[in-house]
Amino acid sequence: MEGIPVSETADIRHDWTLDEVRELASLPFNDLLFQAQSVHRRHFDPHAVQMSTLVSVKTGGCPEDCAYCPQSVHHDTAVQAEHMMDEATVLERARAARDSGATRFCMGAALRSPKPRQVTQFAGLIREVSALGMETCATLGMLSETQARELKEAGLDYYNHNLDTSAAYYPQIIGTRSYQDRLDTLQNVRNAGLKVCCGGIIGLGEQPQDRLELLHTLATLPVHPESVPINQLVPVAGTPLQDAAPVDPLDFVRVIALARILMPASYVRLSAGRTAMSDEMQALCFLAGANSIFYGERLLTTPNPDADHDLQLLDRLGLRPAAPAAAAHQA
Ligand code: SAM
Ligand code: DTB
Ligand code: SF4
């Protein structure tokens, strides 16, 4: 195993080679988890789990053709296109999320890219949610730098925009935009001074190599995403991936461990797909360095574990919800 770096930051690298990633990936499971947990403890309180709550502010009717997504107009799923949620309902959800222990509120919209009017509407929501003392995150599709700046000025903390899989496999999953489009938005978001939330999905029918390439791309960005969501595909009836083969849980844990080692100071979020994971698998993910979850009964359109179950699971593991990042948190 590699020597343990002496300083807090010596192990944050942006020059990982794919061969190095492959070498890590081929470690025996226990060696990989030991290394991941060691890295984790150098950078984080190993007992704290950051909790974000999602709300789908604009649901369905999306013109993109992402093969996994129930919100695409290209697939015949049970999700119907809806109008944008009204501000009072969004704020009610944000307050409830805050009061149940979430520190970040993530607002999603099923859009290819927002229209100027929609950016302004979201900027208004972001102002209000920030005033509740919560961190804010938005995921609205492709963004120009000007749009990203408008959201930043409104108080947005994070922008979520996933690469989802490797550049090589991407065209098998999405035809209506390119990998480079995704990278361009990530750069625009960075230029605007926002924190980046960027990860992917495991279980799209990708090869092990695609998972490593995705992680390599994330870990060699000029700045690591501050937040790295690792989703397990939620297979939704009517999408082309409805019958995708399930992921080997131990392979999923390995992806978490690799993300932790490659991006030591980033929050690694155990994201979609937890309703299909056992408590024991989730415990292994936390051991592998996951330190964030989506919290609350819904993701965007699909179910998430009950809040009570999650709180009990954390308690059984001697973990606790992370305290709010900002002192500005209000009663
Ligand atoms: N439309 C925006 C976009 O694509 O960036 C924002 C919303 S989109 C639903 C956010 C992310 O949710 C996707 O990038 C994908 O990683 C994840 N996602 C969507 N459907 C999923 C599914 N069935 N299972 C797991 N993750 C999913
Ligand atoms: C992310 O990586 N996962 C979240 C969030 N970012 C926006 C979304 C998961 C969506 C799962 C399918 C659904 O509920 O529609
Ligand atoms: Fe639209 Fe995002 Fe779903 Fe793709 S993942 S279809 S862009 S909502």
Short mmCIF file of C-alpha atoms and ligand atoms in Angstrom, two decimals:
data_model
loop_
_atom_site.label_atom_id
_atom_site.label_comp_id
_atom_site.label_asym_id
_atom_site.label_seq_id
_atom_site.Cartn_x
_atom_site.Cartn_y
_atom_site.Cartn_z
CA MET A 1 0.00 0.00 0.00
CA GLU A 2 1.13 3.59 -0.60
CA GLY A 3 2.74 5.48 2.30
CA ILE A 4 0.41 7.68 4.33
CA PRO A 5 0.83 11.34 3.36
CA VAL A 6 2.17 13.51 6.16
CA SER A 7 0.07 16.62 5.67
CA GLU A 8 -3.71 17.03 5.59
CA THR A 9 -3.71 17.92 1.92
CA ALA A 10 -0.78 15.95 0.53
CA ASP A 11 -3.11 13.25 -0.73
CA ILE A 12 -5.33 15.60 -2.76
CA ARG A 13 -4.19 15.01 -6.33
CA HIS A 14 -5.51 15.98 -9.71
CA ASP A 15 -2.99 13.98 -11.75
CA TRP A 16 -4.28 10.46 -11.17
CA THR A 17 -3.60 8.18 -14.11
CA LEU A 18 -6.13 5.64 -15.26
CA ASP A 19 -3.56 2.93 -14.48
CA GLU A 20 -3.37 4.12 -10.88
CA VAL A 21 -7.15 4.03 -10.64
CA ARG A 22 -7.14 0.51 -12.09
CA GLU A 23 -4.50 -0.55 -9.58
CA LEU A 24 -6.59 0.74 -6.68
CA ALA A 25 -9.67 -0.95 -8.11
CA SER A 26 -7.90 -4.29 -8.22
CA LEU A 27 -6.95 -4.22 -4.52
CA PRO A 28 -8.50 -6.91 -2.34
CA PHE A 29 -11.79 -5.57 -0.90
CA ASN A 30 -10.49 -5.21 2.66
CA ASP A 31 -7.33 -3.38 1.56
CA LEU A 32 -9.40 -0.98 -0.55
CA LEU A 33 -11.79 -0.28 2.33
CA PHE A 34 -8.95 0.12 4.82
CA GLN A 35 -7.26 2.68 2.56
CA ALA A 36 -10.54 4.50 1.94
CA GLN A 37 -11.39 4.66 5.65
CA SER A 38 -7.85 5.89 6.43
CA VAL A 39 -8.14 8.67 3.85
CA HIS A 40 -11.61 9.49 5.16
CA ARG A 41 -10.37 9.94 8.73
CA ARG A 42 -7.63 12.33 7.63
CA HIS A 43 -10.19 14.71 6.16
CA PHE A 44 -13.50 14.26 7.95
CA ASP A 45 -15.14 13.51 11.24
CA PRO A 46 -15.83 9.80 10.53
CA HIS A 47 -19.08 9.89 12.53
CA ALA A 48 -20.85 12.77 10.77
CA VAL A 49 -23.16 12.33 7.79
CA GLN A 50 -24.28 15.40 5.84
CA MET A 51 -27.98 15.29 4.90
CA SER A 52 -29.57 16.94 1.86
CA THR A 53 -33.27 16.94 1.03
CA LEU A 54 -34.47 17.00 -2.56
CA VAL A 55 -37.54 18.62 -4.01
CA SER A 56 -38.67 18.41 -7.61
CA VAL A 57 -39.71 21.99 -8.35
CA LYS A 58 -40.39 21.33 -12.04
CA THR A 59 -41.34 17.72 -12.73
CA GLY A 60 -41.52 15.77 -16.00
CA GLY A 61 -41.79 16.80 -19.65
CA CYS A 62 -38.01 16.99 -20.12
CA PRO A 63 -36.87 17.13 -23.77
CA GLU A 64 -33.64 15.21 -23.01
CA ASP A 65 -33.54 11.46 -23.68
CA CYS A 66 -31.53 10.15 -20.70
CA ALA A 67 -32.22 6.40 -20.77
CA TYR A 68 -32.48 6.11 -16.98
CA CYS A 69 -34.82 9.02 -16.35
CA PRO A 70 -38.57 8.78 -15.70
CA GLN A 71 -38.95 12.50 -16.48
CA SER A 72 -37.94 12.34 -20.15
CA VAL A 73 -40.67 12.92 -22.76
CA HIS A 74 -38.98 10.22 -24.81
CA HIS A 75 -40.16 7.51 -22.39
CA ASP A 76 -43.66 6.45 -21.49
CA THR A 77 -43.55 6.40 -17.69
CA ALA A 78 -46.06 7.18 -14.94
CA VAL A 79 -44.50 10.63 -14.45
CA GLN A 80 -46.66 13.43 -15.91
CA ALA A 81 -45.34 16.86 -16.86
CA GLU A 82 -46.28 19.39 -14.20
CA HIS A 83 -46.13 23.16 -13.85
CA MET A 84 -43.49 24.67 -11.62
CA MET A 85 -44.25 24.20 -7.91
CA ASP A 86 -45.44 27.40 -6.25
CA GLU A 87 -43.06 29.25 -3.97
CA ALA A 88 -45.10 28.70 -0.78
CA THR A 89 -45.01 24.90 -1.25
CA VAL A 90 -41.26 24.90 -1.94
CA LEU A 91 -40.63 26.95 1.20
CA GLU A 92 -42.90 24.73 3.27
CA ARG A 93 -40.86 21.71 2.10
CA ALA A 94 -37.60 23.52 2.87
CA ARG A 95 -38.72 24.40 6.41
CA ALA A 96 -39.85 20.82 7.02
CA ALA A 97 -36.52 19.50 5.71
CA ARG A 98 -34.59 21.89 7.94
CA ASP A 99 -36.69 21.02 10.98
CA SER A 100 -36.16 17.30 10.43
CA GLY A 101 -32.37 17.72 10.34
CA ALA A 102 -31.36 18.34 6.71
CA THR A 103 -28.73 21.04 6.25
CA ARG A 104 -29.02 21.43 2.49
CA PHE A 105 -32.07 21.83 0.27
CA CYS A 106 -31.66 20.70 -3.34
CA MET A 107 -34.11 22.03 -5.90
CA GLY A 108 -34.43 19.99 -9.10
CA ALA A 109 -35.98 20.81 -12.44
CA ALA A 110 -36.51 18.52 -15.41
CA LEU A 111 -35.02 20.89 -17.96
CA ARG A 112 -32.44 20.74 -20.74
CA SER A 113 -31.49 24.26 -19.71
CA PRO A 114 -33.51 26.96 -17.96
CA LYS A 115 -35.04 29.95 -19.76
CA PRO A 116 -34.03 33.40 -18.44
CA ARG A 117 -37.39 33.71 -16.67
CA GLN A 118 -36.88 30.35 -14.97
CA VAL A 119 -33.40 31.34 -13.75
CA THR A 120 -34.95 34.44 -12.18
CA GLN A 121 -37.70 32.34 -10.58
CA PHE A 122 -35.12 29.96 -9.12
CA ALA A 123 -33.01 32.90 -7.95
CA GLY A 124 -36.05 34.05 -5.95
CA LEU A 125 -36.48 30.59 -4.41
CA ILE A 126 -32.80 30.40 -3.57
CA ARG A 127 -32.97 33.75 -1.73
CA GLU A 128 -35.88 32.53 0.37
CA VAL A 129 -34.37 29.13 1.17
CA SER A 130 -31.02 30.71 2.11
CA ALA A 131 -32.89 33.01 4.47
CA LEU A 132 -34.09 29.89 6.32
CA GLY A 133 -30.47 29.19 7.17
CA MET A 134 -30.09 26.23 4.83
CA GLU A 135 -27.41 25.55 2.27
CA THR A 136 -28.90 25.60 -1.21
CA CYS A 137 -28.33 23.39 -4.24
CA ALA A 138 -30.01 23.52 -7.65
CA THR A 139 -30.01 21.18 -10.63
CA LEU A 140 -31.62 22.77 -13.67
CA GLY A 141 -29.67 21.28 -16.59
CA MET A 142 -27.17 23.13 -18.77
CA LEU A 143 -26.20 26.58 -17.56
CA SER A 144 -24.29 29.49 -19.09
CA GLU A 145 -21.80 31.37 -16.96
CA THR A 146 -24.14 34.38 -16.85
CA GLN A 147 -26.99 32.21 -15.57
CA ALA A 148 -24.68 30.60 -13.01
CA ARG A 149 -23.68 34.06 -11.79
CA GLU A 150 -27.31 35.10 -11.37
CA LEU A 151 -27.89 32.04 -9.16
CA LYS A 152 -24.67 32.65 -7.23
CA GLU A 153 -25.72 36.24 -6.54
CA ALA A 154 -29.03 34.96 -5.19
CA GLY A 155 -27.08 32.93 -2.62
CA LEU A 156 -26.81 29.53 -4.33
CA ASP A 157 -24.14 27.36 -2.69
CA TYR A 158 -23.99 24.24 -4.93
CA TYR A 159 -24.94 23.33 -8.47
CA ASN A 160 -25.58 19.65 -9.26
CA HIS A 161 -24.72 18.47 -12.75
CA ASN A 162 -23.70 14.83 -13.13
CA LEU A 163 -21.38 13.27 -15.70
CA ASP A 164 -23.26 10.04 -14.98
CA THR A 165 -20.87 7.60 -16.71
CA SER A 166 -17.70 7.46 -18.82
CA ALA A 167 -17.31 9.63 -21.92
CA ALA A 168 -17.14 6.41 -23.96
CA TYR A 169 -20.43 4.96 -22.67
CA TYR A 170 -22.29 8.29 -22.49
CA PRO A 171 -23.69 8.16 -26.08
CA GLN A 172 -25.35 4.81 -25.28
CA ILE A 173 -27.32 6.52 -22.51
CA ILE A 174 -27.95 10.06 -23.75
CA GLY A 175 -28.26 11.23 -27.35
CA THR A 176 -29.56 14.76 -26.93
CA ARG A 177 -26.40 16.29 -25.46
CA SER A 178 -22.70 15.51 -25.34
CA TYR A 179 -20.22 14.82 -22.57
CA GLN A 180 -18.51 18.06 -23.54
CA ASP A 181 -21.79 19.94 -22.96
CA ARG A 182 -21.74 18.58 -19.40
CA LEU A 183 -18.09 19.56 -18.88
CA ASP A 184 -18.80 23.05 -20.25
CA THR A 185 -21.60 23.62 -17.74
CA LEU A 186 -19.36 22.39 -14.91
CA GLN A 187 -16.75 24.95 -15.99
CA ASN A 188 -19.37 27.74 -16.17
CA VAL A 189 -20.55 26.85 -12.68
CA ARG A 190 -16.96 26.93 -11.36
CA ASN A 191 -16.24 30.24 -13.07
CA ALA A 192 -19.26 31.72 -11.32
CA GLY A 193 -17.80 30.71 -7.95
CA LEU A 194 -20.36 28.04 -7.14
CA LYS A 195 -19.49 24.76 -5.43
CA VAL A 196 -19.87 21.76 -7.72
CA CYS A 197 -21.92 18.65 -7.01
CA CYS A 198 -21.06 16.10 -9.70
CA GLY A 199 -21.15 12.32 -9.80
CA GLY A 200 -22.79 9.49 -11.65
CA ILE A 201 -24.97 6.41 -11.78
CA ILE A 202 -23.91 2.80 -11.35
CA GLY A 203 -26.08 0.16 -13.03
CA LEU A 204 -26.63 1.62 -16.50
CA GLY A 205 -25.23 -1.53 -18.12
CA GLU A 206 -21.75 -0.02 -18.10
CA GLN A 207 -18.55 -2.06 -17.88
CA PRO A 208 -16.26 -1.87 -14.83
CA GLN A 209 -13.88 0.18 -17.01
CA ASP A 210 -16.59 2.85 -17.50
CA ARG A 211 -16.93 3.28 -13.74
CA LEU A 212 -13.18 3.77 -13.42
CA GLU A 213 -13.13 6.24 -16.30
CA LEU A 214 -15.96 8.26 -14.74
CA LEU A 215 -14.10 8.42 -11.41
CA HIS A 216 -10.87 9.29 -13.21
CA THR A 217 -12.58 12.16 -15.06
CA LEU A 218 -14.02 13.52 -11.80
CA ALA A 219 -10.73 13.17 -9.93
CA THR A 220 -8.70 14.91 -12.64
CA LEU A 221 -10.93 17.99 -12.91
CA PRO A 222 -8.91 21.12 -12.03
CA VAL A 223 -10.86 21.31 -8.76
CA HIS A 224 -12.58 18.22 -7.36
CA PRO A 225 -16.34 18.54 -7.05
CA GLU A 226 -17.03 19.42 -3.41
CA SER A 227 -19.85 16.89 -3.50
CA VAL A 228 -19.83 13.59 -5.42
CA PRO A 229 -23.20 11.83 -5.62
CA ILE A 230 -22.94 8.14 -6.43
CA ASN A 231 -26.37 6.94 -7.54
CA GLN A 232 -27.43 3.35 -8.03
CA LEU A 233 -29.88 3.14 -10.94
CA VAL A 234 -33.50 3.20 -9.80
CA PRO A 235 -35.03 1.14 -12.61
CA VAL A 236 -38.28 2.84 -13.59
CA ALA A 237 -40.99 1.15 -15.67
CA GLY A 238 -41.24 2.66 -19.14
CA THR A 239 -37.59 3.76 -19.34
CA PRO A 240 -35.19 1.87 -21.64
CA LEU A 241 -33.29 0.76 -18.52
CA GLN A 242 -36.31 -0.67 -16.69
CA ASP A 243 -34.85 -4.19 -16.88
CA ALA A 244 -31.19 -3.32 -16.37
CA ALA A 245 -29.23 -5.99 -14.48
CA PRO A 246 -28.87 -5.20 -10.78
CA VAL A 247 -25.49 -4.02 -9.53
CA ASP A 248 -23.36 -6.31 -7.33
CA PRO A 249 -23.56 -4.53 -3.95
CA LEU A 250 -19.86 -5.12 -3.28
CA ASP A 251 -18.95 -3.53 -6.61
CA PHE A 252 -21.02 -0.49 -5.62
CA VAL A 253 -19.16 -0.27 -2.29
CA ARG A 254 -15.89 -0.40 -4.23
CA VAL A 255 -16.96 2.61 -6.31
CA ILE A 256 -17.65 4.55 -3.12
CA ALA A 257 -14.22 3.59 -1.73
CA LEU A 258 -12.49 4.63 -4.94
CA ALA A 259 -14.30 7.98 -4.98
CA ARG A 260 -13.18 8.56 -1.38
CA ILE A 261 -9.52 7.75 -2.12
CA LEU A 262 -9.39 9.73 -5.37
CA MET A 263 -11.18 12.80 -3.97
CA PRO A 264 -10.22 12.77 -0.28
CA ALA A 265 -11.74 16.08 0.77
CA SER A 266 -15.00 15.80 -1.17
CA TYR A 267 -18.30 14.74 0.32
CA VAL A 268 -19.20 11.40 -1.24
CA ARG A 269 -22.97 11.03 -1.27
CA LEU A 270 -24.69 7.66 -1.12
CA SER A 271 -27.49 8.87 -3.41
CA ALA A 272 -30.37 7.32 -5.36
CA GLY A 273 -31.11 3.63 -5.00
CA ARG A 274 -30.96 3.29 -1.22
CA THR A 275 -34.45 1.77 -0.98
CA ALA A 276 -32.98 -1.25 -2.80
CA MET A 277 -29.93 -1.45 -0.50
CA SER A 278 -29.78 -3.39 2.75
CA ASP A 279 -28.79 -1.60 5.95
CA GLU A 280 -25.63 -3.70 5.90
CA MET A 281 -24.71 -2.54 2.40
CA GLN A 282 -25.23 1.07 3.41
CA ALA A 283 -23.06 0.48 6.49
CA LEU A 284 -20.29 -0.76 4.20
CA CYS A 285 -20.71 2.36 2.05
CA PHE A 286 -20.22 4.54 5.14
CA LEU A 287 -17.16 2.48 6.05
CA ALA A 288 -15.88 3.02 2.49
CA GLY A 289 -16.08 6.77 2.99
CA ALA A 290 -19.60 7.86 2.05
CA ASN A 291 -20.47 10.80 4.31
CA SER A 292 -23.63 12.25 2.85
CA ILE A 293 -27.12 11.02 1.96
CA PHE A 294 -30.35 12.25 0.46
CA TYR A 295 -32.74 12.40 3.38
CA GLY A 296 -36.54 12.41 3.24
CA GLU A 297 -39.16 10.12 1.75
CA ARG A 298 -38.72 11.18 -1.88
CA LEU A 299 -35.86 11.71 -4.26
CA LEU A 300 -37.27 13.64 -7.24
CA THR A 301 -40.01 11.30 -8.49
CA THR A 302 -39.07 8.00 -6.81
CA PRO A 303 -39.10 6.86 -3.16
CA ASN A 304 -36.24 7.18 -0.69
CA PRO A 305 -36.03 5.46 2.73
CA ASP A 306 -38.20 6.86 5.55
CA ALA A 307 -36.48 9.55 7.59
CA ASP A 308 -37.08 7.55 10.78
CA HIS A 309 -35.42 4.49 9.31
CA ASP A 310 -32.39 6.56 8.28
CA LEU A 311 -32.06 8.18 11.69
CA GLN A 312 -32.27 4.74 13.32
CA LEU A 313 -29.68 3.35 10.92
CA LEU A 314 -27.27 6.19 11.70
CA ASP A 315 -27.86 5.64 15.40
CA ARG A 316 -27.23 1.89 15.14
CA LEU A 317 -23.92 2.70 13.44
CA GLY A 318 -22.87 5.36 15.93
CA LEU A 319 -23.15 7.98 13.18
CA ARG A 320 -24.96 11.30 13.49
CA PRO A 321 -26.34 13.93 11.14
CA ALA A 322 -23.74 16.63 10.45
CA ALA A 323 -24.44 19.99 12.02
CA PRO A 324 -25.35 22.88 9.72
CA ALA A 325 -22.25 24.29 8.01
CA ALA A 326 -23.18 27.94 8.53
CA ALA A 327 -23.57 29.63 11.89
CA ALA A 328 -26.38 31.56 10.17
CA HIS A 329 -28.71 28.60 10.77
CA GLN A 330 -31.88 29.95 12.35
CA ALA A 331 -34.40 28.48 14.73
N1 SAM B 1 -32.29 17.78 -15.62
C1 SAM B 1 -31.16 18.03 -14.81
C2 SAM B 1 -29.94 17.25 -15.21
O1 SAM B 1 -30.06 16.23 -15.87
O2 SAM B 1 -28.86 17.67 -14.83
C3 SAM B 1 -31.42 17.85 -13.35
C4 SAM B 1 -32.25 16.72 -12.84
S1 SAM B 1 -31.66 15.07 -13.18
C5 SAM B 1 -33.05 14.11 -12.68
C6 SAM B 1 -30.41 14.81 -11.94
C7 SAM B 1 -29.72 13.48 -11.90
O3 SAM B 1 -30.58 12.50 -11.36
C8 SAM B 1 -29.24 12.87 -13.18
O4 SAM B 1 -28.06 13.43 -13.65
C9 SAM B 1 -29.03 11.43 -12.76
O5 SAM B 1 -27.70 11.25 -12.30
C10 SAM B 1 -30.00 11.25 -11.62
N2 SAM B 1 -31.07 10.29 -11.97
C11 SAM B 1 -32.13 10.50 -12.76
N3 SAM B 1 -32.89 9.40 -12.88
C12 SAM B 1 -32.27 8.45 -12.13
C13 SAM B 1 -32.57 7.08 -11.86
N4 SAM B 1 -33.63 6.47 -12.39
N5 SAM B 1 -31.74 6.39 -11.05
C14 SAM B 1 -30.65 7.00 -10.51
N6 SAM B 1 -30.32 8.29 -10.75
C15 SAM B 1 -31.12 9.00 -11.55
C1 DTB B 2 -28.24 13.13 -7.91
O1 DTB B 2 -27.08 12.78 -8.21
N1 DTB B 2 -29.24 12.31 -7.62
C2 DTB B 2 -30.46 13.04 -7.35
C3 DTB B 2 -29.99 14.53 -7.42
N2 DTB B 2 -28.62 14.40 -7.82
C4 DTB B 2 -30.73 15.51 -8.19
C5 DTB B 2 -31.61 12.68 -8.19
C6 DTB B 2 -31.94 11.19 -8.17
C7 DTB B 2 -33.15 10.98 -8.99
C8 DTB B 2 -33.64 9.56 -8.94
C9 DTB B 2 -34.82 9.35 -9.79
C10 DTB B 2 -36.04 10.17 -9.41
O2 DTB B 2 -36.41 10.24 -8.22
O3 DTB B 2 -36.68 10.71 -10.32
FE1 SF4 B 3 -34.11 15.60 -18.19
FE2 SF4 B 3 -32.30 15.53 -16.20
FE3 SF4 B 3 -34.06 13.49 -16.59
FE4 SF4 B 3 -32.09 13.85 -18.34
S1 SF4 B 3 -31.85 13.35 -16.17
S2 SF4 B 3 -34.26 13.46 -18.85
S3 SF4 B 3 -31.92 16.08 -18.36
S4 SF4 B 3 -34.55 15.57 -16.00
#
